Coordinates of C-alpha atoms in Angstrom, one line a residue:
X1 CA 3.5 1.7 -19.9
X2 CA 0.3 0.2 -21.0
X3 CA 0.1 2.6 -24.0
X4 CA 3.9 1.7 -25.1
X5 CA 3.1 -1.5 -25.4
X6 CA -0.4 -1.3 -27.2
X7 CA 2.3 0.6 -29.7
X8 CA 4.5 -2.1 -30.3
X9 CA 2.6 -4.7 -30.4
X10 CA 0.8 -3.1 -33.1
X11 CA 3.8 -2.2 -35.0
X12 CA 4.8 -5.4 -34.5
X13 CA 1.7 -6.7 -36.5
X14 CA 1.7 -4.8 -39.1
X15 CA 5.4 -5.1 -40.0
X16 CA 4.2 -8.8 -39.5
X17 CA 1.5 -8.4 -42.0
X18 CA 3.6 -7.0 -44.0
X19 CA 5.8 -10.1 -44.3
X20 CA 2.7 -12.4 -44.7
X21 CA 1.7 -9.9 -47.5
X22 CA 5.0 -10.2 -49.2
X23 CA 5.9 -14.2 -48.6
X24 CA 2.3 -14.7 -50.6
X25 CA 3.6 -12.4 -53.6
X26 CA 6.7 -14.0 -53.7
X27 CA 5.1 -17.4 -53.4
X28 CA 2.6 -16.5 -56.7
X29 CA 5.6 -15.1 -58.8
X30 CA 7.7 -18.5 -58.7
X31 CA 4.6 -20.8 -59.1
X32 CA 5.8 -22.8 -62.2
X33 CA 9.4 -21.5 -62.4
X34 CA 12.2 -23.4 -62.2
X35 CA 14.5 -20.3 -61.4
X36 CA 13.7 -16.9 -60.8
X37 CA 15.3 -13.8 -59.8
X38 CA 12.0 -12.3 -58.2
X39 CA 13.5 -12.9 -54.6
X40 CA 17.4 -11.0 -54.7
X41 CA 19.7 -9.7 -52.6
X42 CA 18.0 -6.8 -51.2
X43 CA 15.4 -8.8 -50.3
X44 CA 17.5 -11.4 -48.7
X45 CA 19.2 -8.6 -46.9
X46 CA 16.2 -6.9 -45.6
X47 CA 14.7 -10.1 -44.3
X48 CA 18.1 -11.3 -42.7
X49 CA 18.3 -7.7 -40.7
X50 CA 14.4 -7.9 -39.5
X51 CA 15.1 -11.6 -38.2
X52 CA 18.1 -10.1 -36.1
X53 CA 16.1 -6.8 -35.0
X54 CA 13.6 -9.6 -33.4
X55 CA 15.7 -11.6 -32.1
X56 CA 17.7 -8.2 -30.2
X57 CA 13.7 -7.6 -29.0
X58 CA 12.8 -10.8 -28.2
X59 CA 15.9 -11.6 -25.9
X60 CA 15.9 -8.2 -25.0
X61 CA 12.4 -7.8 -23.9
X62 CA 12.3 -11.1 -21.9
X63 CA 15.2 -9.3 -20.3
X64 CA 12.9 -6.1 -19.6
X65 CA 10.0 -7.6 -18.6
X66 CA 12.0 -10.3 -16.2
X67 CA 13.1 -7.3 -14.3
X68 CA 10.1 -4.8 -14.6
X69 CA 7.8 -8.1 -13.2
X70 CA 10.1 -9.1 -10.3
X71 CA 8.7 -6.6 -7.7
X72 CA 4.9 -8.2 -8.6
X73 CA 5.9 -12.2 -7.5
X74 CA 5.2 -13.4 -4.4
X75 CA 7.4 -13.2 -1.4
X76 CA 9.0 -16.0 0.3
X77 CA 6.7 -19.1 0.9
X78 CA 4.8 -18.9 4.4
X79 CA 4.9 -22.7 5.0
X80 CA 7.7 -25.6 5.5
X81 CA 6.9 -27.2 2.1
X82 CA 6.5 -24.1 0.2
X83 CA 10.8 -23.8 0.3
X84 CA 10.8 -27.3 -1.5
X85 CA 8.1 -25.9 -4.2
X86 CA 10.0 -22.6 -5.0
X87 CA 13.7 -24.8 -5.2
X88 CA 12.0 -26.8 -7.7
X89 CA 10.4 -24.1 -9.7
X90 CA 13.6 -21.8 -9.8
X91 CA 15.6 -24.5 -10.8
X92 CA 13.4 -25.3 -13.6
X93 CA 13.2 -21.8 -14.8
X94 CA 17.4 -21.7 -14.6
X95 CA 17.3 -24.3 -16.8
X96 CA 14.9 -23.0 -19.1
X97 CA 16.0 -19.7 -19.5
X98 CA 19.9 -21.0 -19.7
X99 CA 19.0 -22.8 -22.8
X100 CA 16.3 -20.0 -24.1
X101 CA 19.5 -17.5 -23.7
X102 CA 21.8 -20.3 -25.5
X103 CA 19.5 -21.1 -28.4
X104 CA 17.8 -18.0 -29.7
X105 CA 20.9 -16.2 -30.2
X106 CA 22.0 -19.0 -32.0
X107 CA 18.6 -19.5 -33.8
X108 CA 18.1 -16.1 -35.1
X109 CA 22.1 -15.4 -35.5
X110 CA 22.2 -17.7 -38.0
X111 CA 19.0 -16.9 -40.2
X112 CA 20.8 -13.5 -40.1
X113 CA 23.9 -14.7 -41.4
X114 CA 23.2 -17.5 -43.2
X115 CA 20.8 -15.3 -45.7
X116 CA 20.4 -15.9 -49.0
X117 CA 23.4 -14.4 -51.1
X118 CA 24.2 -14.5 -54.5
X119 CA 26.8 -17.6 -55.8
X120 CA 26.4 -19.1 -52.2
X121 CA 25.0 -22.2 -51.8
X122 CA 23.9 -24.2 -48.8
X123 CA 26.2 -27.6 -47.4
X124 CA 23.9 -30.6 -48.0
X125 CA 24.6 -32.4 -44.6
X126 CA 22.5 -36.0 -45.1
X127 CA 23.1 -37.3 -41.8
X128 CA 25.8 -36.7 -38.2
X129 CA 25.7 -39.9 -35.7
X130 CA 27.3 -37.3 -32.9
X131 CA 24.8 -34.1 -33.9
X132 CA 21.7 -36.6 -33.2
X133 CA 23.8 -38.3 -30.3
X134 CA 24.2 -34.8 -28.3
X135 CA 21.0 -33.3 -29.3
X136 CA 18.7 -36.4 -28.2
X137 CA 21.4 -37.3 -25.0
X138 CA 21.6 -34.0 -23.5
X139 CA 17.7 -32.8 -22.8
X140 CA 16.9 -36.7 -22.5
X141 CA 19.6 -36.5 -19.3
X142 CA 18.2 -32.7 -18.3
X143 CA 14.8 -33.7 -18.2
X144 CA 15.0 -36.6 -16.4
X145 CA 16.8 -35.3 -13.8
X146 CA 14.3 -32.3 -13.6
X147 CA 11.3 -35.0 -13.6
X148 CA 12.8 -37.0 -10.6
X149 CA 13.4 -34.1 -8.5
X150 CA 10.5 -33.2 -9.6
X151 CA 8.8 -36.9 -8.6
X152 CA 10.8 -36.5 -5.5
X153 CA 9.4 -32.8 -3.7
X154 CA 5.7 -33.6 -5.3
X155 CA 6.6 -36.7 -3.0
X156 CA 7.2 -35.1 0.0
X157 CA 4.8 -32.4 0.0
X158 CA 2.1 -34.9 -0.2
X159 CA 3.2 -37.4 1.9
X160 CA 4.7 -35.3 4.9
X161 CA 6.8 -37.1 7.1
X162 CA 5.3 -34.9 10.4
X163 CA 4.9 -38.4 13.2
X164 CA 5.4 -36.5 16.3
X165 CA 2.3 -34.1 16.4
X166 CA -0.7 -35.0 15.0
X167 CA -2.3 -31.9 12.5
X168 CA -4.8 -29.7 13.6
X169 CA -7.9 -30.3 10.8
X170 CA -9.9 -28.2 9.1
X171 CA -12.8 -28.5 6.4
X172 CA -12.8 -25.4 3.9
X173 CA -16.1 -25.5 2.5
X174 CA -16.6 -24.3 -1.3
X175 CA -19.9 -22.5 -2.9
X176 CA -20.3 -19.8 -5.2
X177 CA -19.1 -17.6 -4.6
X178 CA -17.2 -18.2 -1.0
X179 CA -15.6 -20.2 1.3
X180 CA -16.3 -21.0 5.0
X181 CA -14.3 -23.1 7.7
X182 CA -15.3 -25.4 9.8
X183 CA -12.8 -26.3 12.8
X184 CA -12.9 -30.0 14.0
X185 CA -12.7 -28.6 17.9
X186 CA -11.3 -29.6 21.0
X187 CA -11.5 -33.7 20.2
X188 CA -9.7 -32.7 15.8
X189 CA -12.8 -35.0 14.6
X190 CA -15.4 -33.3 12.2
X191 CA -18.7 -34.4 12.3
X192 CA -20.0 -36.0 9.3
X193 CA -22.3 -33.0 6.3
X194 CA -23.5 -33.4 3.9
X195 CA -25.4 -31.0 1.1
X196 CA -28.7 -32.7 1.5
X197 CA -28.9 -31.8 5.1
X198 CA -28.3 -28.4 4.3
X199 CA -31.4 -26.7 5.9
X200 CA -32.0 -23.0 7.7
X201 CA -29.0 -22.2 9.6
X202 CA -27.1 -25.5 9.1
X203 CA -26.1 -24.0 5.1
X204 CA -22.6 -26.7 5.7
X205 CA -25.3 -29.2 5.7
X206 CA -23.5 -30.7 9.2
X207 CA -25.2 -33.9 10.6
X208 CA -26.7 -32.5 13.9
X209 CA -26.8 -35.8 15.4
X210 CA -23.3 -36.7 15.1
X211 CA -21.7 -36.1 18.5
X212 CA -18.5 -35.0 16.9
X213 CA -20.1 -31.9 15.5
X214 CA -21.4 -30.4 18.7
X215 CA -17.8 -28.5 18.9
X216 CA -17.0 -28.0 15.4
X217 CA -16.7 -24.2 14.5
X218 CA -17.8 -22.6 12.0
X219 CA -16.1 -19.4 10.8
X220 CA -15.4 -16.7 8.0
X221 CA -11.9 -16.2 8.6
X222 CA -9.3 -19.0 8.6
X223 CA -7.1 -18.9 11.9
X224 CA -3.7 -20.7 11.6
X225 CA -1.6 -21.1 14.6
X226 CA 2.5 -20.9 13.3
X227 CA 4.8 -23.7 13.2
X228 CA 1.6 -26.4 13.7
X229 CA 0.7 -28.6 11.1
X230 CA -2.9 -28.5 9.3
X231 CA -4.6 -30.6 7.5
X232 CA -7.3 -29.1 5.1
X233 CA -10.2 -31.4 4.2
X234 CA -12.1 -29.5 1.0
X235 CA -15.6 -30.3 0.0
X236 CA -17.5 -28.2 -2.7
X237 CA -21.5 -27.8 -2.9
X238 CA -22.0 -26.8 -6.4
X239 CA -19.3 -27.0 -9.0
X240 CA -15.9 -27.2 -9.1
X241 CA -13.3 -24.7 -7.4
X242 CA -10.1 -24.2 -6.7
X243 CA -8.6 -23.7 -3.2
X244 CA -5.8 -21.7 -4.0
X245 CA -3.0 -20.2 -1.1
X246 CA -0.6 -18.9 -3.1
X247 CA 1.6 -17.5 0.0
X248 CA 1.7 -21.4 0.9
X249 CA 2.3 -23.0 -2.0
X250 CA -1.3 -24.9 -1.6
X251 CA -3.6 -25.9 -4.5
X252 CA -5.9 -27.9 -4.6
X253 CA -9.3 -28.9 -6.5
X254 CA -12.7 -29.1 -4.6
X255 CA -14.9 -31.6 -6.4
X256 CA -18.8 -31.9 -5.2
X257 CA -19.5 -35.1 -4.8
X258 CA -15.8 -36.3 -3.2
X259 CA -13.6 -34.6 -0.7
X260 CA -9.9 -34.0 -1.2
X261 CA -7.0 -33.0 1.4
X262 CA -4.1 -31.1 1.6
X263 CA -1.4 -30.7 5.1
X264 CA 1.0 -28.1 5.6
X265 CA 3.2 -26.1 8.4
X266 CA 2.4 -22.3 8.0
X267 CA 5.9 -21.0 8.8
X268 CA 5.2 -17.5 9.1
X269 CA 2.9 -15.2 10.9
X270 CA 0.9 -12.6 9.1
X271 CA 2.8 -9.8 11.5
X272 CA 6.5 -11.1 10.3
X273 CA 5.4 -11.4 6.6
X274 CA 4.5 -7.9 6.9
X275 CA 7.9 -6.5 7.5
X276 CA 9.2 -8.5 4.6
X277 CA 11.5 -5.6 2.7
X278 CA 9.3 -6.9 -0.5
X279 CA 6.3 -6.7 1.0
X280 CA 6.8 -3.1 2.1
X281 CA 7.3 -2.2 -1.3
X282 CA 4.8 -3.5 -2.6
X283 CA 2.4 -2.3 -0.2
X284 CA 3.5 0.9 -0.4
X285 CA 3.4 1.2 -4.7
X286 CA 0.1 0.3 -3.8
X287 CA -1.5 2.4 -1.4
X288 CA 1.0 5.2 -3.5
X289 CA -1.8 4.2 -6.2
X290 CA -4.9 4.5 -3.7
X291 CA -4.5 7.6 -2.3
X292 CA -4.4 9.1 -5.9
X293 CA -8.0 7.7 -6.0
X294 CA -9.1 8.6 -2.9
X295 CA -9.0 4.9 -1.5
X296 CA -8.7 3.5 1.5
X297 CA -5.3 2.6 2.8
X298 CA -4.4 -1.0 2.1
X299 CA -3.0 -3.5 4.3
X300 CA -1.2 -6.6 3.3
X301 CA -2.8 -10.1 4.1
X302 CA -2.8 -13.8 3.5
X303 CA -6.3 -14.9 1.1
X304 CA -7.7 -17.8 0.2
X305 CA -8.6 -17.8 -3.7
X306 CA -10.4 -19.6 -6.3
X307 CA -8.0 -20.5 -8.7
X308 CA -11.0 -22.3 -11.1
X309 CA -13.5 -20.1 -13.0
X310 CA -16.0 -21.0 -11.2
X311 CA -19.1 -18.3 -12.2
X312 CA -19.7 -14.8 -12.6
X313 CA -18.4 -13.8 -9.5
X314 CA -15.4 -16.0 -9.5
X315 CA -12.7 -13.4 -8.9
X316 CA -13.9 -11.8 -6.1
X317 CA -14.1 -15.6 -4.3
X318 CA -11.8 -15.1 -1.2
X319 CA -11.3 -15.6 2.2
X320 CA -8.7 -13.9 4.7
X321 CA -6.2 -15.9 6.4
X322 CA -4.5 -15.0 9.9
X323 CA -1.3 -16.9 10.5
X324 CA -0.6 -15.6 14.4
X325 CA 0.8 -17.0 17.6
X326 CA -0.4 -20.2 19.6
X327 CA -1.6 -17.5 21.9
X328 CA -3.4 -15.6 19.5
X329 CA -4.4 -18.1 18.1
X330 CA -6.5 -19.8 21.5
X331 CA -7.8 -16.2 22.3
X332 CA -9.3 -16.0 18.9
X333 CA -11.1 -19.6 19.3
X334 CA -12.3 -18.9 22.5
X335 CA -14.5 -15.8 21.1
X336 CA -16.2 -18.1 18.7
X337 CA -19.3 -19.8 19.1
X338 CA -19.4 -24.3 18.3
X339 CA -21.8 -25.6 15.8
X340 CA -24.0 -26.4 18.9
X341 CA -24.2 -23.2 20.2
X342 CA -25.1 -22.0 17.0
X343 CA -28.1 -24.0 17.0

């Protein structure tokens, strides 16, 4: 597939060079004459049939790659908030492939037909009050209504309207190249860090003589219990990242020097997400693709990523996430060590 299109793109360029080549000669021959006959039907013609040929390709091959690309997106979103994102984003992309679908027929339709032909001349339309009306009207009313929706969910994944159960919280701690978490503990406070007390073992920089650090926990792994809300409290060391959970719907910039937040419900546990008919597709295309290399078998899982180039080793800065049971969830914790017992 690769190959195929390294082929046609490079035809592609040099019929495009081609033109570029040609529009120059054509440009040199009528320097300084008032009429010529350089440029003539056949030429008209020929560039009439390649705009339609690209326009078939272009429409068609949004089409192709539309479909051929579908089985690579993400599956349905793993938190409460992430339904709100993908509504927004789908309707968006309806509205901008509806009028991608309307207006490039339309654009390169008309440079077909309307070609340069001998004893026809073009209507000289100076000015339509209803043309500008519709054409200024209609995206002004499309847009606006895609902006306040938009306004609207940016609004309440933000500001989540969650008053009955307070969020569990959780720092997610930034450095090249990896993240750690840091659990606020039984009393959801987080002692105070800082870099400049990063020293030995401490590498969070965590004030050891804040009382509400004793039970913090500090982990590798990020443990989510489902259907409980979390808040996530970034902080970077070095330079900016990007915590990105794209099975959430959660991005959000870690800045040294100032700490940022982000709350969500994680809707779905790891287990369930696995038996996602999508999922199993996709895992299975891709351990079809590992076994030809003699690789070990891969098994699907939340990550954390950094969405920001952030270094050298920037794309392999990740961290697992385990969305389980309440259950689970409390075994897990109650195998790892607090920040005092770490001491």
């Amino acid at each position: 597939m690769e190959t195929f299109l390294i082929i046609v793109i490079a035809v592609l360029g040099l019929v495009a060079f081609a033109q570029i080549v040609r529009v120059f000669e054509l440009s040199s021959d009528l320097k300084g004459k008032e009429d010529s006959n350089d440029v003539n039907e056949k030429d008209n013609n020929i560039q009439g049939i390649l705009m339609g040929i690209f326009g078939i390709l272009l429409v068609g091959g949004f089409t192709w790659m539309w479909i051929g690309y579908d089985k690579v997106l993400l599956p349905v979103s793993a938190s409460e908030h992430g339904v709100e994102i993908d509504n927004l984003m789908w309707i968006s992309m309806a509205v901008i492939i509806a009028v991608f679908f309307i207006t490039q027929p339309i654009l390169f339709g008309f440079t077909m037909k309307f070609r340069g032909i001998k004893n026809r001349k073009a209507v000289y339309m100076e000015h339509n009050n209803k043309l500008e009306f519709i054409w200024t009207i209609v995206p002004a009313v499309v847009l606006a209504a895609l902006i306040i929706y938009g306004l609207t969910t940016w609004s309440n994944v933000m500001n989540p309207a969650n008053e009955t159960e307070e969020p569990m919280v959780i720092e997610v701690y930034a450095q090249q190249f990896k993240w750690t978490a840091r659990y606020a503990g039984d009393d959801n406070a987080l002692g105070y860090a800082n870099v400049r007390m990063i020293e030995g073992v401490n590498s969070l920089g965590v004030d050891v003589n804040d009382v509400n650090s004793l039970d913090d926990v500090i982990t590798s792994e990020l443990h989510l219990p489902v259907g409980k809300p979390v808040l996530l409290k970034f902080r970077s060391q070095d330079v900016i990242h990007s915590a990105y959970l794209p099975h959430f719907r959660v991005q959000m910039n870690c800045v040294p020097g100032t700490n940022t937040q982000f709350q969500f419900t994680p809707s779905v546990t790891t287990a369930d997400i696995r038996k996602e008919q999508k999922v199993i597709d996709k895992v299975a295309r891709i351990n079809e693709i590992r076994a030809e290399k003699g690789e070990d078998t891969y098994e699907y899982d939340y990550f954390l990523l950094c969405n920001k180039i952030c270094g050298s080793a920037h794309y392999n800065m990740q961290m697992k996430i385990v969305v389980e049971t309440q259950e689970e969830y409390e075994q897990w914790m109650s195998e790892q060590k607090t920040f005092a017992d770490a001491l």
